[in-house]
Amino acid sequence: MSHDHGSDRTDASTDEQTADHRRDDTAGDRTGDASGGYADGVARRVDAVSRRNFLRTAAGAGAATALGLGITGSAAADGIPTPWLHRDGNLIRDPSDNEVILRGVNVPDAKRMNAKEFRPDADETIARATNAEEGWYSRIVRLPIQPTDVGGHDTGGIPPVPGFSQSQLESYVQNHLRPAVDTCAEHNVYCIVDYHRHRGQDEAHAYDSEGIDEELTMFWETVAPEFAEDSNVLFEVYNEPIHPFQGHYEPNVDVDPTDDEAIETWNTWKAAAQPWVDTIREHAPRNLILIGSPRWSQWTYQAPRNEFDGDNLAYTGHVYGHQNLRPLSEYFGEPAEEVPVFMTEFGWGENGANYITGTADDEGQEFLDFFADYDVHWQVWCFDSKWRPAMLDHDWSVKPYGEFWREELAAHRDQDVPDGEVDTGTDDDTPTDTATPTATPTATPTATPTATPTDTPTPSGPTSTPTPTDAPNTPTDTPATDALVINDYDGDPAWSANRNDLGQWCGAGSFANGSGEVEDGALVLAYDNGGWYQEQINRDVSDYDTLVLSVAGASGGEESEVRFSMGGASGMLADVTDDSIGTTLSTVAVDMASAGVDRTSSSLSLRLNFWQGGSSRLRIDGVRLE
């Protein structure tokens, strides 16, 4: 499903199975000299520690400030610990055996960014994607390395095989890839070094061709040893191998990835790719290796049926608006119950071919439900203004699509992260803060960008639904004496501190009144087809049966306009409660077992979203478990 982001044309097919769809609107970097994009041609690989000190000083001062990115010198202290990770069944764990789920974004090719044609360079882009002060909580950044850019080819064309020489590859690694990986380390996030070939459907470009084998062998024999000692680096073997796959040469035949006939495709792919996996492992014994599949990495379903040989292996999946890959639970969820799955590309666009178009209400909600139900790692496409679907506009303001995923990253900011200390790059002996799944966040998530684009989903606010005047300031019910209070909004702790009564993170955004306002001991959320609210619990609550919200609405009946998510359960609030929201404070109770809530989850949270098309005003006096 990938795209050399050059032109807007597809390679050879426009049906929903093709995926060459993300395009850069500019010509990009077409130089192929040994300078690697630098005028003097001098090698620019800088020691990681020196770069860490330099960038921490310069992060808030140079071109980033000129672009209005708002990046400060404290940005390098954001992020999470990045120890070595290992596979345990279908899970990824840290050295303390905590489960880790890595959520983040894709960025463009580093050399393409460093050409600075209508976009910031790689350092600036990675800094923004991980900047907590702007509300970005990417815990992993995927770095695509395109043969087009490594070899200096026309960005609108199909790179030849081989796509680059050994000297061009070494120059690229030295001048672009190593600095980008170091920048990820400086900002305390993981990164995926992704061999990003995805174009060409002739025999020369087949993944089992001799030329492709020579190209990938050269690539990984050079790249794997370079990053073998970087604990924050994961390797993605081959972004999107296309063919051969069963049915490829017969236009009227569509072999589903779940069919028995698909086994032949997977076996062909494994025979071709196993040597590349072995090459990586020979040079890099500890890094996680991510393995794609034929037909643009859409055949993830077959991975558990014949796994690759080796340790610390995981598998990737790519899907956009493809209706032939729905339900997501079948094609990607079922394998995720047996092997680790990374959705290293997914998303939707407002326009384009059928396989990429979608909406937040449909495709967006499908992805949210899928990620809530399965332990899948995800890296959304794309943190850029030109590679589509783009999360940013040309002035680098955040599009509604980008805001959708920024909010989701913020909602999971402290969940499923490794245990340990965050490297702030300081040289003194002062102890650093420990980042754990329940750690105090470095900065409060920002629900809207500093410079709000005119097409953001943030509404101006309802004008016909005033706060009910008959709502009492106190709830009419009396909580049980053994109730577990999640948040009573009494100011201790303050809502603005993003901490609830359990000491866990809480927050909201994209409402007509911003992140909500506390009035007379209740949280008021004004919504107009937008907004999200979350209370993290982060503990086993098996001793409790019922979630209780003390709530009132401006009009009543708001339970039909609010979507409920908790412990893997997801649906409209009206579907998980027998109660209705009235115009005076009353309780709305959810039987957690009946709703399908996993009460044993150590990362349990309550999330409400308001993107279903309604406009009203909610007053939440308290949330508790009984």
XYZ file of C-alpha atoms in Angstrom:
626
model
C 0.000 0.000 0.000
C 2.781 2.376 -0.079
C 3.481 5.211 -2.223
C 6.521 6.742 -3.583
C 5.304 10.054 -2.999
C 6.100 11.606 -6.275
C 3.099 11.952 -8.520
C -0.549 11.091 -8.078
C -0.706 8.281 -10.588
C -0.896 4.617 -9.727
C 1.496 2.101 -11.243
C -0.523 -0.403 -13.176
C -3.819 -0.921 -11.433
C -6.538 1.143 -9.781
C -8.590 -1.542 -8.099
C -8.978 -1.796 -4.346
C -6.146 -4.287 -4.003
C -3.503 -1.862 -5.195
C -1.895 0.471 -2.784
C 0.433 2.807 -4.580
C -1.573 5.767 -3.386
C 0.338 8.190 -1.226
C 1.973 10.822 -3.315
C 4.270 13.802 -2.914
C 3.107 16.707 -5.056
C 6.614 18.016 -5.733
C 9.538 16.718 -7.705
C 11.653 16.277 -4.614
C 15.363 15.470 -4.430
C 16.684 14.188 -7.758
C 20.364 14.432 -7.085
C 22.339 11.252 -7.149
C 25.813 12.470 -6.280
C 27.863 11.307 -3.360
C 27.107 14.414 -1.360
C 23.878 12.881 -0.150
C 22.157 16.253 -0.321
C 24.863 18.317 1.394
C 26.635 20.935 -0.693
C 30.134 20.086 0.472
C 29.761 16.329 0.151
C 31.395 15.877 3.547
C 30.260 12.996 5.726
C 27.861 14.315 8.357
C 27.519 11.406 10.734
C 27.780 12.920 14.206
C 28.337 11.120 17.434
C 24.956 10.477 19.071
C 25.902 12.063 22.369
C 27.218 15.210 20.700
C 24.073 15.487 18.575
C 21.959 15.023 21.664
C 23.627 17.961 23.398
C 23.579 20.132 20.280
C 19.955 19.538 19.349
C 18.737 20.012 22.902
C 20.255 23.504 22.779
C 19.128 24.312 19.241
C 15.689 22.721 19.294
C 13.894 25.891 20.206
C 15.984 28.329 18.248
C 16.642 27.646 14.575
C 14.457 26.916 11.596
C 11.928 25.108 13.740
C 11.039 28.395 15.379
C 10.889 30.092 12.019
C 8.244 27.564 11.019
C 6.243 28.331 14.132
C 6.588 24.809 15.494
C 6.833 25.949 19.088
C 9.574 23.442 19.922
C 11.502 24.271 23.045
C 14.728 23.103 24.566
C 12.835 20.792 26.882
C 11.513 18.720 24.008
C 14.299 16.167 24.345
C 13.091 15.357 27.856
C 9.749 14.153 26.500
C 9.143 10.618 25.332
C 9.520 7.234 26.981
C 12.313 4.843 27.949
C 13.556 2.868 24.932
C 15.153 -0.330 26.259
C 15.596 -3.478 24.213
C 12.281 -5.189 23.494
C 11.556 -8.852 22.981
C 8.749 -11.043 21.751
C 6.637 -13.186 24.083
C 4.047 -15.139 22.101
C 1.869 -12.531 20.425
C 3.103 -9.733 22.709
C 6.096 -7.416 22.862
C 7.657 -6.891 26.300
C 10.373 -4.772 27.923
C 13.223 -6.207 30.039
C 10.919 -6.166 33.091
C 8.339 -8.214 31.139
C 5.823 -5.369 30.968
C 3.675 -5.503 27.846
C 4.577 -2.725 25.408
C 2.395 -1.384 22.575
C 4.062 1.168 20.313
C 1.805 3.846 18.798
C 3.059 6.580 16.510
C 3.309 8.041 13.029
C 5.025 7.689 9.679
C 7.162 10.530 8.345
C 8.536 10.951 4.781
C 11.878 9.679 3.565
C 14.639 11.498 5.492
C 16.540 12.590 2.380
C 13.310 13.919 0.870
C 12.673 15.933 4.032
C 16.246 17.213 4.153
C 15.854 18.628 0.638
C 13.549 21.152 2.417
C 11.345 21.641 -0.633
C 8.164 22.997 0.939
C 8.622 21.017 4.152
C 10.817 21.032 7.295
C 13.831 18.747 7.445
C 13.958 15.401 9.219
C 15.134 16.745 12.597
C 12.393 19.365 12.660
C 9.697 16.911 11.605
C 10.618 14.281 14.196
C 10.831 16.965 16.888
C 7.311 18.123 16.084
C 5.854 14.610 15.918
C 7.127 13.928 19.445
C 6.549 17.355 21.002
C 4.318 17.000 24.061
C 3.897 20.766 24.319
C 1.936 20.610 21.063
C 0.058 17.523 22.220
C 1.989 15.026 20.074
C 2.779 11.775 21.876
C 4.253 9.560 19.172
C 6.113 6.752 20.926
C 7.539 5.423 17.667
C 8.374 7.042 14.322
C 8.534 5.029 11.117
C 11.357 6.097 8.798
C 10.791 4.938 5.194
C 13.968 4.546 3.131
C 13.006 4.675 -0.540
C 15.220 3.371 -3.361
C 13.948 6.406 -5.284
C 15.589 8.764 -2.802
C 18.641 6.662 -1.986
C 19.516 6.434 -5.684
C 18.421 9.967 -6.621
C 15.763 8.920 -9.166
C 12.770 10.837 -10.497
C 10.247 10.864 -7.675
C 7.375 10.195 -10.061
C 8.858 7.069 -11.565
C 9.559 3.457 -10.690
C 13.116 3.029 -9.395
C 15.178 0.511 -11.371
C 16.651 -2.672 -9.928
C 19.031 -2.190 -8.284
C 17.821 1.217 -7.200
C 21.153 2.424 -5.845
C 24.842 1.642 -5.604
C 26.780 0.696 -2.498
C 28.329 4.173 -2.308
C 24.933 5.866 -2.654
C 23.535 3.701 0.135
C 26.465 4.435 2.435
C 26.101 8.156 1.749
C 22.381 7.984 2.502
C 22.937 6.155 5.788
C 25.659 8.553 6.848
C 23.984 11.810 5.868
C 20.289 11.088 6.382
C 19.365 7.852 8.117
C 21.863 7.845 11.003
C 21.020 11.472 11.917
C 17.266 10.707 11.803
C 17.681 7.657 14.052
C 19.790 9.690 16.466
C 17.120 12.396 16.536
C 14.533 9.772 17.516
C 16.855 8.660 20.322
C 17.291 12.261 21.436
C 13.536 12.606 21.727
C 13.263 9.266 23.535
C 11.154 7.355 21.034
C 11.541 4.141 19.081
C 11.891 4.194 15.306
C 11.299 1.731 12.489
C 14.000 1.601 9.826
C 11.806 0.609 6.905
C 13.126 -0.585 3.535
C 10.448 1.201 1.528
C 10.202 -0.377 -1.928
C 6.652 -0.707 -3.255
C 6.482 0.053 -6.965
C 6.710 -2.033 -10.116
C 4.644 -5.036 -11.145
C 6.863 -6.493 -13.858
C 9.155 -9.479 -13.509
C 12.215 -7.354 -12.705
C 10.430 -5.972 -9.633
C 9.004 -9.261 -8.361
C 10.085 -9.928 -4.780
C 11.491 -13.335 -5.792
C 13.604 -11.904 -8.629
C 17.391 -12.059 -8.576
C 17.741 -8.280 -8.813
C 15.507 -7.564 -5.815
C 17.348 -10.205 -3.793
C 20.693 -8.544 -4.547
C 19.306 -5.104 -3.677
C 17.841 -6.159 -0.333
C 20.911 -8.157 0.589
C 23.091 -5.107 -0.071
C 20.715 -2.914 1.908
C 20.542 -5.052 5.033
C 24.236 -5.999 5.009
C 24.893 -2.249 5.203
C 22.054 -1.024 7.428
C 21.662 -3.824 10.009
C 25.185 -3.618 11.478
C 24.968 0.203 11.552
C 22.084 0.110 14.043
C 22.780 -3.174 15.822
C 23.584 -1.365 19.084
C 20.584 1.015 18.969
C 17.921 -0.341 21.312
C 15.321 2.090 19.948
C 15.573 0.707 16.379
C 13.236 -1.868 14.820
C 13.839 -3.176 11.301
C 11.075 -3.572 8.702
C 12.388 -6.000 6.087
C 10.414 -4.924 3.020
C 7.666 -2.328 3.129
C 5.277 -3.703 0.522
C 6.289 -6.668 -1.607
C 3.711 -6.813 -4.379
C 3.882 -9.968 -6.449
C 3.806 -12.833 -7.052
C 0.583 -13.636 -5.247
C -2.142 -16.089 -6.189
C -4.438 -14.488 -8.771
C -1.973 -11.726 -9.663
C -1.785 -12.622 -13.352
C -5.480 -13.397 -13.747
C -7.468 -10.132 -13.522
C -10.777 -11.886 -12.963
C -9.469 -14.072 -10.150
C -9.278 -12.722 -6.617
C -7.667 -15.086 -4.115
C -8.597 -13.942 -0.649
C -5.661 -13.846 1.857
C -7.606 -16.259 4.082
C -8.193 -18.889 1.371
C -6.310 -22.174 1.475
C -4.875 -21.302 -1.935
C -3.192 -18.294 -0.320
C -0.836 -20.621 1.529
C 1.144 -21.040 -1.699
C 1.667 -17.273 -1.890
C 2.888 -17.116 1.701
C 5.288 -20.022 1.175
C 6.726 -18.329 -1.928
C 7.170 -15.126 0.035
C 8.826 -16.886 2.960
C 11.295 -18.653 0.687
C 12.313 -15.320 -0.841
C 12.428 -13.239 2.345
C 13.876 -15.676 4.901
C 17.468 -15.003 3.719
C 16.957 -11.254 4.286
C 15.662 -11.935 7.790
C 18.698 -14.132 8.405
C 21.023 -11.395 7.131
C 19.541 -8.866 9.530
C 19.755 -11.249 12.447
C 23.348 -12.171 11.642
C 24.397 -8.536 11.934
C 21.896 -7.346 14.568
C 21.158 -10.017 17.184
C 18.712 -8.031 19.359
C 16.602 -5.659 17.251
C 12.988 -6.594 16.587
C 12.393 -7.527 12.944
C 9.061 -6.701 11.270
C 8.010 -8.786 8.264
C 5.481 -7.753 5.620
C 3.655 -9.890 3.072
C 2.662 -9.935 -0.607
C 0.050 -7.719 -2.211
C 1.228 -4.568 -0.455
C 1.548 -6.284 2.987
C -2.128 -7.224 3.038
C -1.748 -10.980 3.643
C -0.954 -10.806 7.348
C -3.542 -13.508 7.980
C -1.123 -16.197 6.794
C 1.705 -15.296 9.201
C 0.748 -17.640 12.073
C 0.202 -20.541 9.671
C 3.855 -20.693 8.636
C 6.040 -18.379 10.651
C 9.468 -17.244 9.570
C 12.444 -18.799 11.332
C 14.187 -16.691 13.964
C 13.799 -14.872 17.243
C 12.076 -11.578 18.032
C 10.037 -11.514 14.839
C 6.780 -9.626 14.313
C 4.536 -9.118 11.289
C 3.117 -6.051 9.583
C -0.228 -5.176 8.039
C -1.231 -2.298 5.746
C -4.818 -1.246 5.118
C -6.636 1.954 4.206
C -10.210 2.120 2.947
C -10.008 -1.350 1.378
C -13.451 -2.907 1.647
C -12.010 -6.267 0.582
C -9.985 -6.278 3.830
C -12.931 -5.788 6.150
C -13.638 -6.757 8.826
C -10.250 -5.774 10.218
C -10.747 -8.324 12.979
C -10.605 -11.193 10.482
C -7.698 -10.101 8.303
C -5.500 -8.545 10.988
C -7.070 -9.235 14.391
C -7.081 -13.017 14.197
C -3.368 -13.263 13.411
C -2.660 -10.713 16.190
C -3.991 -13.245 18.684
C -1.110 -15.567 17.739
C 1.786 -13.349 16.579
C 2.771 -9.709 17.212
C 1.227 -7.453 14.557
C 2.339 -3.923 13.681
C -0.021 -1.879 11.494
C 2.844 0.134 10.057
C 0.533 1.866 7.572
C -3.148 2.705 7.710
C -5.490 5.647 7.457
C -7.908 7.268 5.028
C -8.167 10.295 2.771
C -10.995 12.598 1.820
C -10.574 11.871 -1.867
C -8.684 9.647 -4.248
C -9.056 6.045 -5.323
C -11.702 3.887 -3.648
C -9.169 1.988 -1.593
C -7.952 5.104 0.202
C -11.038 7.279 0.696
C -12.896 7.265 3.976
C -14.187 9.291 6.915
C -13.544 9.617 10.625
C -17.048 8.360 11.416
C -16.637 5.177 9.381
C -13.032 4.139 8.751
C -11.747 6.146 11.726
C -14.132 4.479 14.144
C -13.379 1.072 12.627
C -9.698 1.562 13.356
C -10.380 2.766 16.921
C -12.603 -0.234 17.630
C -10.039 -2.591 16.137
C -7.168 -1.194 18.204
C -9.322 -1.339 21.332
C -9.997 -5.037 20.749
C -6.516 -6.283 19.836
C -2.966 -5.790 21.150
C -1.808 -4.300 17.858
C 0.957 -1.722 17.438
C 0.125 1.112 15.059
C 1.895 3.821 13.045
C -0.566 6.021 11.151
C 0.219 7.475 7.710
C 1.434 10.254 7.357
C 2.909 13.075 9.478
C 3.451 15.365 6.508
C 1.693 17.909 4.314
C 2.393 16.228 0.976
C 2.505 12.434 1.370
C -1.135 11.478 1.430
C -3.290 10.947 3.336
C -1.580 13.903 5.013
C -2.093 14.793 8.662
C -0.819 18.350 8.151
C -1.669 21.245 5.851
C 0.913 23.069 3.742
C 1.441 25.650 6.494
C 1.966 22.759 8.917
C -1.259 23.376 10.761
C -3.063 20.183 11.741
C -5.814 18.849 9.499
C -8.915 17.193 11.009
C -7.434 13.811 10.053
C -4.264 14.672 11.942
C -6.226 15.980 14.907
C -8.137 12.697 15.057
C -4.909 10.743 15.543
C -3.203 13.351 17.710
C -6.065 12.929 20.187
C -5.746 9.161 20.066
C -2.006 9.328 20.704
C -2.630 11.664 23.644
C -5.266 9.327 25.042
C -2.722 6.482 25.182
C 0.267 8.593 26.136
C 1.080 6.687 29.346
C -0.329 3.306 28.393
C 1.736 0.230 27.506
C 5.084 2.031 27.603
C 8.325 0.441 28.809
C 9.510 0.778 32.385
C 12.712 2.666 33.072
C 14.257 6.116 33.003
C 13.945 8.641 30.203
C 17.342 9.766 28.905
C 17.332 13.560 29.151
C 20.878 13.852 27.845
C 22.125 15.560 30.992
C 25.627 14.893 32.250
C 25.009 15.442 35.963
C 24.067 12.813 38.504
C 20.611 14.191 39.212
C 18.120 11.331 39.130
C 15.748 11.512 36.191
C 12.028 10.923 36.324
C 10.874 7.402 35.709
C 8.394 6.928 32.917
C 6.011 4.098 33.698
C 2.547 3.311 32.351
C 1.140 5.550 35.070
C 3.817 8.218 35.169
C 3.074 11.886 35.551
C 3.139 13.342 32.042
C 5.807 15.816 31.057
C 3.276 18.199 29.592
C -0.460 18.495 29.386
C -1.749 17.305 26.006
C -2.921 20.106 23.781
C -6.213 19.340 22.108
C -5.813 21.938 19.371
C -2.762 23.250 17.518
C -1.198 26.602 18.288
C -2.320 27.944 14.954
C -5.706 26.404 14.346
C -6.440 25.769 10.661
C -9.742 26.981 9.347
C -10.890 23.447 8.567
C -10.243 21.877 11.957
C -13.072 19.861 13.544
C -13.083 22.154 16.573
C -16.544 23.718 16.517
C -17.497 27.219 17.514
C -20.027 25.852 19.955
C -23.746 25.193 20.074
C -25.943 28.275 20.268
C -29.320 26.716 20.936
C -28.568 24.438 23.887
C -27.895 26.583 26.978
C -26.969 25.054 30.290
C -30.154 23.890 32.035
C -31.064 26.222 34.846
C -32.711 23.544 36.928
C -29.662 21.317 37.319
C -28.722 21.003 41.003
C -25.128 21.443 42.074
C -25.019 18.100 43.835
C -26.036 14.634 42.683
C -29.379 13.296 43.790
C -28.004 9.838 44.597
C -25.673 8.770 47.372
C -22.604 6.747 46.277
C -22.040 3.409 47.990
C -19.580 3.646 50.851
C -17.232 1.161 49.131
C -17.406 2.849 45.732
C -14.187 3.541 43.848
C -14.284 7.218 42.902
C -12.570 7.852 39.573
C -13.202 11.605 39.511
C -15.576 13.849 41.450
C -14.393 17.143 39.888
C -14.185 18.869 43.270
C -10.920 20.606 42.408
C -8.683 18.188 44.314
C -6.921 17.374 42.064
C -7.804 20.096 39.580
C -9.134 19.090 36.172
C -6.485 21.311 34.592
C -3.787 19.171 36.231
C -4.934 16.200 34.123
C -5.099 13.939 37.162
C -8.163 12.176 38.566
C -8.904 10.907 42.079
C -7.064 7.660 41.307
C -3.903 9.617 40.506
C -4.211 8.643 36.844
C -4.252 10.782 33.707
C -7.498 12.344 32.554
C -8.307 14.848 29.858
C -10.567 16.006 27.062
C -10.310 17.990 23.852
C -11.948 19.328 20.691
C -15.050 20.535 22.527
C -16.728 23.866 21.890
C -15.364 24.856 25.292
C -11.909 23.437 24.649
C -10.958 20.712 27.112
C -14.042 21.248 29.241
C -14.675 23.550 32.192
C -15.327 22.785 35.840
C -18.321 24.740 37.129
C -19.679 24.344 40.670
C -18.017 20.981 41.169
C -18.998 19.432 37.831
C -17.233 19.037 34.499
C -19.111 20.755 31.665
C -18.505 19.543 28.107
C -20.129 21.495 25.283
C -20.076 19.536 22.036
C -21.085 20.173 18.438
C -20.188 17.059 16.453
C -16.813 16.794 18.110
C -14.937 16.106 21.299
C -13.306 13.335 23.315
C -13.078 12.647 27.047
C -10.984 10.067 28.898
C -10.386 8.892 32.451
C -7.582 6.389 32.928
C -8.041 3.742 35.621
C -4.999 1.513 34.976
C -5.845 -1.276 37.390
C -7.783 -4.503 37.779
C -11.322 -3.627 38.902
C -12.734 -7.155 39.044
C -14.226 -6.393 42.475
C -16.583 -3.837 40.924
C -19.622 -4.540 38.762
C -20.990 -1.180 37.688
C -19.710 2.039 36.173
C -21.795 4.969 37.414
C -21.880 8.420 35.853
C -23.697 11.247 37.620
C -24.692 13.367 34.645
C -27.167 15.852 33.223
C -27.719 17.093 29.683
C -28.961 20.345 28.230
C -31.698 18.591 26.264
C -31.873 15.062 27.652
C -31.346 11.882 25.687
C -27.663 12.594 25.024
C -26.811 8.921 25.637
C -27.750 8.372 21.971
C -25.088 10.867 20.832
C -22.159 9.642 22.917
C -19.912 6.700 22.048
C -18.632 4.622 24.974
C -15.315 2.714 25.036
C -13.921 0.830 28.023
C -11.842 -2.306 28.438
C -12.262 -3.490 24.855
C -16.001 -2.766 24.801
C -17.216 -0.131 22.379
C -20.616 1.157 21.300
C -23.114 3.918 21.794
C -23.713 4.737 25.454
C -27.418 4.086 24.902
C -26.585 0.490 23.975
C -24.734 -0.324 27.210
C -27.090 1.251 29.755
C -30.787 1.030 30.587
C -30.749 4.592 31.914
C -31.308 7.864 30.122
C -29.595 11.213 30.550
C -32.063 13.798 31.802
C -31.898 17.553 32.227
C -31.283 17.203 35.971
C -28.467 15.245 37.545
C -29.148 11.544 37.747
C -27.141 8.343 37.493
C -26.419 6.454 34.312
C -25.176 2.966 35.168
C -23.305 0.516 32.950
C -23.129 -3.163 33.930
C -19.522 -3.746 32.919
C -19.778 -7.526 32.516
C -22.866 -7.272 30.315
C -21.227 -4.559 28.236
C -18.186 -6.765 27.638
C -15.702 -4.663 29.607
C -12.474 -6.468 30.474
C -12.215 -5.492 34.161
C -8.859 -7.269 34.591
C -6.920 -4.975 32.249
C -4.005 -3.144 33.854
C -4.438 -0.358 31.277
C -8.176 0.104 31.736
C -9.664 3.474 30.825
C -13.051 5.068 30.204
C -13.388 7.008 26.955
C -16.355 8.924 25.568
C -16.346 10.513 22.138
C -18.807 12.946 20.632
C -18.217 12.716 16.873
C -21.605 11.224 16.037
C -23.297 14.404 14.800
C -25.084 15.755 17.881
C -24.906 19.130 19.634
C -25.536 19.599 23.328
C -23.919 20.217 26.687
C -23.143 17.592 29.327
C -22.598 18.227 33.007
C -20.688 15.352 34.662
C -20.770 15.572 38.432
C -18.807 12.396 39.077
C -17.669 9.011 37.776
C -17.253 5.969 40.020
C -17.279 2.176 40.159
C -19.557 0.194 42.448
